[in-house]
Coordinates of C-alpha atoms in Angstrom, one line a residue:
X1015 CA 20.3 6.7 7.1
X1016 CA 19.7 3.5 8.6
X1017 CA 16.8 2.0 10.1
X1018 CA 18.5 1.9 13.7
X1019 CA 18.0 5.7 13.3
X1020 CA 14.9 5.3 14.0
X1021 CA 12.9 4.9 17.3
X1022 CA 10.0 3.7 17.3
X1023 CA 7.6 4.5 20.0
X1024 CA 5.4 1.9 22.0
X1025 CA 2.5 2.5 20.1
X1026 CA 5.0 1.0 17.0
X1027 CA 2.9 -2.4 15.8
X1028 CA 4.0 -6.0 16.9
X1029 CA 3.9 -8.9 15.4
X1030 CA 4.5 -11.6 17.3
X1031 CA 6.5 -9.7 19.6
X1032 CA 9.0 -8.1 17.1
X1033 CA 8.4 -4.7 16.3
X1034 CA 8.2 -3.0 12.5
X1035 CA 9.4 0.1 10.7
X1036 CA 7.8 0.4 7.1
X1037 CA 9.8 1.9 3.8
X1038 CA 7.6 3.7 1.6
X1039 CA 8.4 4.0 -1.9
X1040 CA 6.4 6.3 -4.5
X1041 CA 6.7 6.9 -7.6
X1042 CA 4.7 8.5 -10.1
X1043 CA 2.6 7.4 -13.4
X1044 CA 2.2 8.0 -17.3
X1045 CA 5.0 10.7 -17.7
X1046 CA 6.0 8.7 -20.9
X1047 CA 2.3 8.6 -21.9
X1048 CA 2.4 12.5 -20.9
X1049 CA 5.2 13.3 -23.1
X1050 CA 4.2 11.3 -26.2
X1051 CA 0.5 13.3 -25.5
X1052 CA 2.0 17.0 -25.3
X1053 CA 4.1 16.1 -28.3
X1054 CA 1.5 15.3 -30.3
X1055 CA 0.3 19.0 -29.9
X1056 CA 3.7 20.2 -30.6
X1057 CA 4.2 21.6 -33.9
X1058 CA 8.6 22.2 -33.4
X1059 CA 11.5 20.5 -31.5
X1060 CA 12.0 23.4 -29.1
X1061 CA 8.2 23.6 -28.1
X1062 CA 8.6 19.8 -26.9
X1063 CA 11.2 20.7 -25.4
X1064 CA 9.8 23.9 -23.7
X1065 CA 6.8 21.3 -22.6
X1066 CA 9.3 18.5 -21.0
X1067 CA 10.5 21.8 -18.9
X1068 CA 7.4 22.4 -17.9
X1069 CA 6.2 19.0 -17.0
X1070 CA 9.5 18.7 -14.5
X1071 CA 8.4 22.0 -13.0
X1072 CA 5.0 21.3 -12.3
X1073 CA 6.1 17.7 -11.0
X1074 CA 8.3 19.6 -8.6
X1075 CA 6.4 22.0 -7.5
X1076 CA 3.2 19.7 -7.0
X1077 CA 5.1 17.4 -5.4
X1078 CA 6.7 20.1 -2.8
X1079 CA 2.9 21.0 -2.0
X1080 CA 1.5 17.4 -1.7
X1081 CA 4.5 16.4 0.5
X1082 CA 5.2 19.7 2.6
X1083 CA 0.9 19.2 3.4
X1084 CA 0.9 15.5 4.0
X1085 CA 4.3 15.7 6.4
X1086 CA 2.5 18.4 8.3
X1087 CA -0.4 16.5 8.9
X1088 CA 1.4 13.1 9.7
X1089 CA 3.0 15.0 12.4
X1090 CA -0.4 16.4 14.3
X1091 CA -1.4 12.9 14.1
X1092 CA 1.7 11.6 15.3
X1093 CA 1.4 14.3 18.0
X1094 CA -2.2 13.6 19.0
X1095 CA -1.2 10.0 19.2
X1096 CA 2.0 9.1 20.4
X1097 CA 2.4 7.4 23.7
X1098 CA 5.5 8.7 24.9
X1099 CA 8.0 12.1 24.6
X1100 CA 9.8 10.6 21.2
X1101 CA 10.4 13.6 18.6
X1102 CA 8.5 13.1 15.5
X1103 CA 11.7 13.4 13.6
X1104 CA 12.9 10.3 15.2
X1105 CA 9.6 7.8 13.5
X1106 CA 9.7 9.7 10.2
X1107 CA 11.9 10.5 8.1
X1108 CA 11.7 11.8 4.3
X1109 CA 14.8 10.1 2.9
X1110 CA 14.8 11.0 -0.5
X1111 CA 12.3 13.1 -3.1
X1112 CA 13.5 13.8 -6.7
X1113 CA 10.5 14.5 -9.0
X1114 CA 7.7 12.2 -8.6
X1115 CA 10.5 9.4 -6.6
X1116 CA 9.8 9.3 -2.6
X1117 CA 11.3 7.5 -0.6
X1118 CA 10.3 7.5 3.4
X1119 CA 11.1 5.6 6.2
X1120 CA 9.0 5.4 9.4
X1121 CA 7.6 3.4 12.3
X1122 CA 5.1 1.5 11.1
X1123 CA 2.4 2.2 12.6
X1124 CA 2.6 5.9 10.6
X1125 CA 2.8 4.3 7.2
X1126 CA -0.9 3.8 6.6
X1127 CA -2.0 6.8 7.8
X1128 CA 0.4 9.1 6.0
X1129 CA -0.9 6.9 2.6
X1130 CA -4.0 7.9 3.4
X1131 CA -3.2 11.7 3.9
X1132 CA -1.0 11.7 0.9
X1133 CA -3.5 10.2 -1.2
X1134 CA -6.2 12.7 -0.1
X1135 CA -4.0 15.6 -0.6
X1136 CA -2.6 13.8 -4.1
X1137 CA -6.8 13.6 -5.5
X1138 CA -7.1 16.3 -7.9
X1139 CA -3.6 17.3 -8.6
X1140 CA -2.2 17.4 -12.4
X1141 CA 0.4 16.0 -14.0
X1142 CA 0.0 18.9 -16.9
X1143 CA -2.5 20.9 -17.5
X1144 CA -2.4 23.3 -20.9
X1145 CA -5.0 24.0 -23.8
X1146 CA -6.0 20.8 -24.7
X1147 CA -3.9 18.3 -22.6
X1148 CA -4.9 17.9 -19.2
X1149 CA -3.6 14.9 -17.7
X1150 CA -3.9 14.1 -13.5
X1151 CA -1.1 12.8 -11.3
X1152 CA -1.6 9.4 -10.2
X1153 CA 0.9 7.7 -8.4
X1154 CA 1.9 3.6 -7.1
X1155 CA 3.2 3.0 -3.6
X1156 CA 5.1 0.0 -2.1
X1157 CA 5.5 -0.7 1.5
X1158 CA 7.9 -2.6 2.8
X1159 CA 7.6 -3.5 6.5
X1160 CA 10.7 -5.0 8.7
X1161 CA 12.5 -5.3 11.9
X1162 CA 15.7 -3.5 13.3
X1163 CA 17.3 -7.1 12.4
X1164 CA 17.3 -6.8 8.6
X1165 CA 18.8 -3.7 6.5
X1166 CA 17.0 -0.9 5.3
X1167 CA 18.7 -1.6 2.0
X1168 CA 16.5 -5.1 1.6
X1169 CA 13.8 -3.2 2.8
X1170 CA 13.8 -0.5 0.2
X1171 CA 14.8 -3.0 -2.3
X1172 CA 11.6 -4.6 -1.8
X1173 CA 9.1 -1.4 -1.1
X1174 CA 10.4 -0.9 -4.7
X1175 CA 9.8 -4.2 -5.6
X1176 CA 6.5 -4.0 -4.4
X1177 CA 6.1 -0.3 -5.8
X1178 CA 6.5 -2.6 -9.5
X1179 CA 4.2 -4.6 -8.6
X1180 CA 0.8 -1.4 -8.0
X1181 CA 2.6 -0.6 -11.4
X1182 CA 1.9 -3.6 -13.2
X1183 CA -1.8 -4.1 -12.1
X1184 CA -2.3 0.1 -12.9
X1185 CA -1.3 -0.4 -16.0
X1186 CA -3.5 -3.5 -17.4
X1187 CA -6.2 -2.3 -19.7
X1188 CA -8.7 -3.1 -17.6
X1189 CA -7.6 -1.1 -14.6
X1190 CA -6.6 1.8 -16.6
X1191 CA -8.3 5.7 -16.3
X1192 CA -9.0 6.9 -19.8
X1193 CA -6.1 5.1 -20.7
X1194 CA -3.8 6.0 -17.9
X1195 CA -2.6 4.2 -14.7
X1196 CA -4.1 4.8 -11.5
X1197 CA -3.3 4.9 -7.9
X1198 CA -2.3 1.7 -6.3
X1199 CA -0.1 0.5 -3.9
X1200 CA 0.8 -3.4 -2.5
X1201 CA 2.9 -4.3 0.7
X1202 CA 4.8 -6.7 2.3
X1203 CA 6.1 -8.0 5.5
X1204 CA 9.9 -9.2 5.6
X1205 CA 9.6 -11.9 7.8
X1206 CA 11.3 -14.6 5.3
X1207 CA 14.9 -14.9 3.8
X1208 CA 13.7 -14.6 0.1
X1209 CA 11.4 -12.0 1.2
X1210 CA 14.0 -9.5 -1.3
X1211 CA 12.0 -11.6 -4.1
X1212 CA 8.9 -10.2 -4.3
X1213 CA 7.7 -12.8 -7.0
X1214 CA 9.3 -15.6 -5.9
X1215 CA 8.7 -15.1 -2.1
X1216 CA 4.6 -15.2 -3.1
X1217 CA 5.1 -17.9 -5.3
X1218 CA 6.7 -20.3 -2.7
X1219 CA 5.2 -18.8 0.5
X1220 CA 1.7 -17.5 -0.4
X1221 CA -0.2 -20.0 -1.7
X1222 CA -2.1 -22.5 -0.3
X1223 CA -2.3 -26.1 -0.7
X1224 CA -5.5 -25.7 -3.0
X1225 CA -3.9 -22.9 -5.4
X1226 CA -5.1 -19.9 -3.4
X1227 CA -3.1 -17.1 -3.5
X1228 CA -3.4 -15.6 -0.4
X1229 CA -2.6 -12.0 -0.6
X1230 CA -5.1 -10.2 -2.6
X1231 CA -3.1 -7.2 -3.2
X1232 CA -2.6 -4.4 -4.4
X1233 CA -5.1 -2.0 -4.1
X1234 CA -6.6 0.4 -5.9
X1235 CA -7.3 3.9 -4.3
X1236 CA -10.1 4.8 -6.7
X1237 CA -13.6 2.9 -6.8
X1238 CA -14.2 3.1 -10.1
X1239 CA -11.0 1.6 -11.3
X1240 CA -10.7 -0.7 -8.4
X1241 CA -13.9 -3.0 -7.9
X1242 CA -15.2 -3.5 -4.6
X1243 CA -13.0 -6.1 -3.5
X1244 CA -9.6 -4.5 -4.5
X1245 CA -10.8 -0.9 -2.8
X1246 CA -7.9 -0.3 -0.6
X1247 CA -10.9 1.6 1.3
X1248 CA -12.6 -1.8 1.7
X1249 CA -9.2 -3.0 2.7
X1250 CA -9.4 -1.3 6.0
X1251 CA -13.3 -1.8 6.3
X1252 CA -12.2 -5.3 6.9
X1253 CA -9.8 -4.6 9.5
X1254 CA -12.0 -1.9 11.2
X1255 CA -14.7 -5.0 11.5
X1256 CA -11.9 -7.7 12.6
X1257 CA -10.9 -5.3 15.9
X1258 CA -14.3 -4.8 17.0
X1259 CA -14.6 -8.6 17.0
X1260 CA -12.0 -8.4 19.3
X1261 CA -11.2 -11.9 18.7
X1262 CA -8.2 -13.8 20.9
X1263 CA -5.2 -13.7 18.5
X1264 CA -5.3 -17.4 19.0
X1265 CA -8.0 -17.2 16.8
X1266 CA -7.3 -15.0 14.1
X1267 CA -3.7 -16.8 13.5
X1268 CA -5.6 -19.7 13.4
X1269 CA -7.9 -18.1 10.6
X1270 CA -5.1 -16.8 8.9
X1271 CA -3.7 -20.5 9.0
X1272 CA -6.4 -21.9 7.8
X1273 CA -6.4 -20.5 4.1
X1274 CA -3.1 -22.5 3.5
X1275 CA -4.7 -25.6 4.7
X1276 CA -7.0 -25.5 2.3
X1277 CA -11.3 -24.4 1.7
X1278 CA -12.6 -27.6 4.1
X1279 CA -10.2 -26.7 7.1
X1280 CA -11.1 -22.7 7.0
X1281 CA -14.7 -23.4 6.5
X1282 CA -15.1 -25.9 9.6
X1283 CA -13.1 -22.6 11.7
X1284 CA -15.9 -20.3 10.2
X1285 CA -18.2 -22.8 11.4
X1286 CA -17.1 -22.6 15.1
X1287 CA -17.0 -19.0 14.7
X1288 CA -20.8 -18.9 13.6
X1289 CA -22.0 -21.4 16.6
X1290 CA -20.4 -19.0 18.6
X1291 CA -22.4 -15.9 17.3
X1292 CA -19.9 -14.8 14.7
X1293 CA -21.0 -15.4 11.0
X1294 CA -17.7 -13.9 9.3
X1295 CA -19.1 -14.3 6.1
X1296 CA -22.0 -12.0 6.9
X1297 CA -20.0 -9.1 8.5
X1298 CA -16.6 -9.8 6.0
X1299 CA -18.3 -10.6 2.5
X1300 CA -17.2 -14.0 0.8
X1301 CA -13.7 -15.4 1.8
X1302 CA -12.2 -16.5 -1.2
X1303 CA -12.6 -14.7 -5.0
X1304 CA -11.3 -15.4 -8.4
X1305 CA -9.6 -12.4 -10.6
X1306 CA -10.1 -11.6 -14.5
X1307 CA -8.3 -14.3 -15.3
X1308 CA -9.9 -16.7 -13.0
X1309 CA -7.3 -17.2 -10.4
X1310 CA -8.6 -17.5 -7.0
X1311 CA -7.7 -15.2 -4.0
X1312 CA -7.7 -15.3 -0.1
X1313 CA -10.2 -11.8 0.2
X1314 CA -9.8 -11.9 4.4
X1315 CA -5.8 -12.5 4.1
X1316 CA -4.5 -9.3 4.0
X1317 CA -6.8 -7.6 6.4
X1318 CA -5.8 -10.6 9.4
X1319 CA -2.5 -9.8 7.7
X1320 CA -2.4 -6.2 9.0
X1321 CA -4.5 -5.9 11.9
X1322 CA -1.4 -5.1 13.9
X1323 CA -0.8 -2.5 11.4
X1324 CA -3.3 -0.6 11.1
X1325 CA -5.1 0.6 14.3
X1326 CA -8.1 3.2 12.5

């Protein structure tokens, strides 16, 4: 399949004028962790392996539930939003599923919706549940979002990219859920030629003249684990508050901007804003945070990032 396949529909976002599909790759947690935890209550080589069986079955068949739910849903929202007569089959597509690996390509303006349906229908679900081992299914998302001029092989390349990248902050000790990695996902837009790079492309392209790195993701889908700040709930909280502003997009580019500049340059913006009856800081929470290891972080940049992106 490739991404000309697809049609997206006029409610499909835009960014400065081009218009996005998004490649969603999932892909599940701990089954290592899993494994060394059922074999540990294994007393013989052909229980384990009678357990490993049983872990692929119920990764297949809770995957078949959680998927054949959340497509169904996606499409009465699709349904009781679309803006013209395209099929749903033609803005989403289920490319691939093997075990806990999805991989989906859509218009983009489906992709944070069907996140949030998969992730509802995901909350509870087990990666193995017998006598004493009862582990839950948590799973990492990357999103890659891009335009009919660039291949959907880039594009997957770096949703997966991306996908490592929920991984590695799950998996630090401090994020972990009695010891195992949570659900988080991270995103990018491939507007740049080393955009294929996730690492690199954030090193060189994301980071402002002052050492502010302006993406804050990714997010964590759980509270607890997460921290205010990095709840991908508070994520859109943010961009529910910037569209009610309805600020000129003159102005939030020019916010957006701003963070590279550097802290004097936003913070004379934010003062404009506030002689004009909009304290930011007041409805947004502080602009700019440091994480664990003290490295400071653009907290607005993501949500001016995908305003176009995510509409509720």
């Amino acid at each position: 399949v490739c991404s000309s396949d697809l049609v997206p529909t006029c409610a499909s976002p835009r960014k400065n004028g081009k218009k996005y599909l998004a490649v969603l790759h999932a892909d599940g947690n701990n089954l290592g962790i899993t494994i060394g935890r059922i074999l540990q209550q294994t007393s013989s080589y052909e229980e384990g392996i009678r357990a490993r069986r049983k872990i692929n079955k119920n990764i297949k068949e809770c995957y078949r539930k959680i998927m054949k739910a959340s497509i169904d849903e996606i499409k009465i929202y699709y349904n009781d939003n679309r803006t013209d007569s395209t099929d749903f089959a033609h803005v989403f597509q289920l490319i691939h599923q093997a075990g806990d690996d999805i991989n989906i390509l859509c218009s983009a303006s489906l992709a944070f919706p069907f996140l949030k349906i998969f992730y509802r229908n995901l909350d509870g679900s087990l990666l193995f549940h017998e006598d004493n081992v009862k582990i839950p299914l948590y799973v990492c998302t990357g999103i890659a979002f891009f335009t009919r001029e660039r291949s959907f092989a880039s594009a997957f390349h770096l949703a997966e990219q991306c996908c490592a990248s929920a991984k590695k902050e799950a998996k630090k000790e401090a994020n972990l859920r009695d010891g195992l990695a949570g659900n988080w996902i991270d995103f990018q837009i491939s507007d740049y030629p080393t955009s294929q790079d996730l690492e690199l492309l954030r090193r060189k392209a994301f980071v402002s003249q002052e050492g502010i790195s302006l993406p804050l993701r990714p997010y964590c889908l759980d509270r607890a684990a997460a921290g205010e700040v990095y709840f991908f709930n508070s994520l859109l909280q943010r961009i529910r508050t910037l569209h009610k502003l309805k600020m000129p997009d003159e102005v939030l580019n020019i916010l957006q901007e701003s963070y590279m500049l550097g802290r004097n340059e936003f913070e004379s913006w934010l003062d404009i804003l506030a002689r004009q009856g909009i304290d930011l800081k007041e409805l947004l929470g502080e602009p700019i945070c440091r994480d664990k290891d003290g490295n400071q972080h653009a907290v607005w940049y993501d949500a001016l990032t995908l305003m176009d992106f995510v509409r509720d």
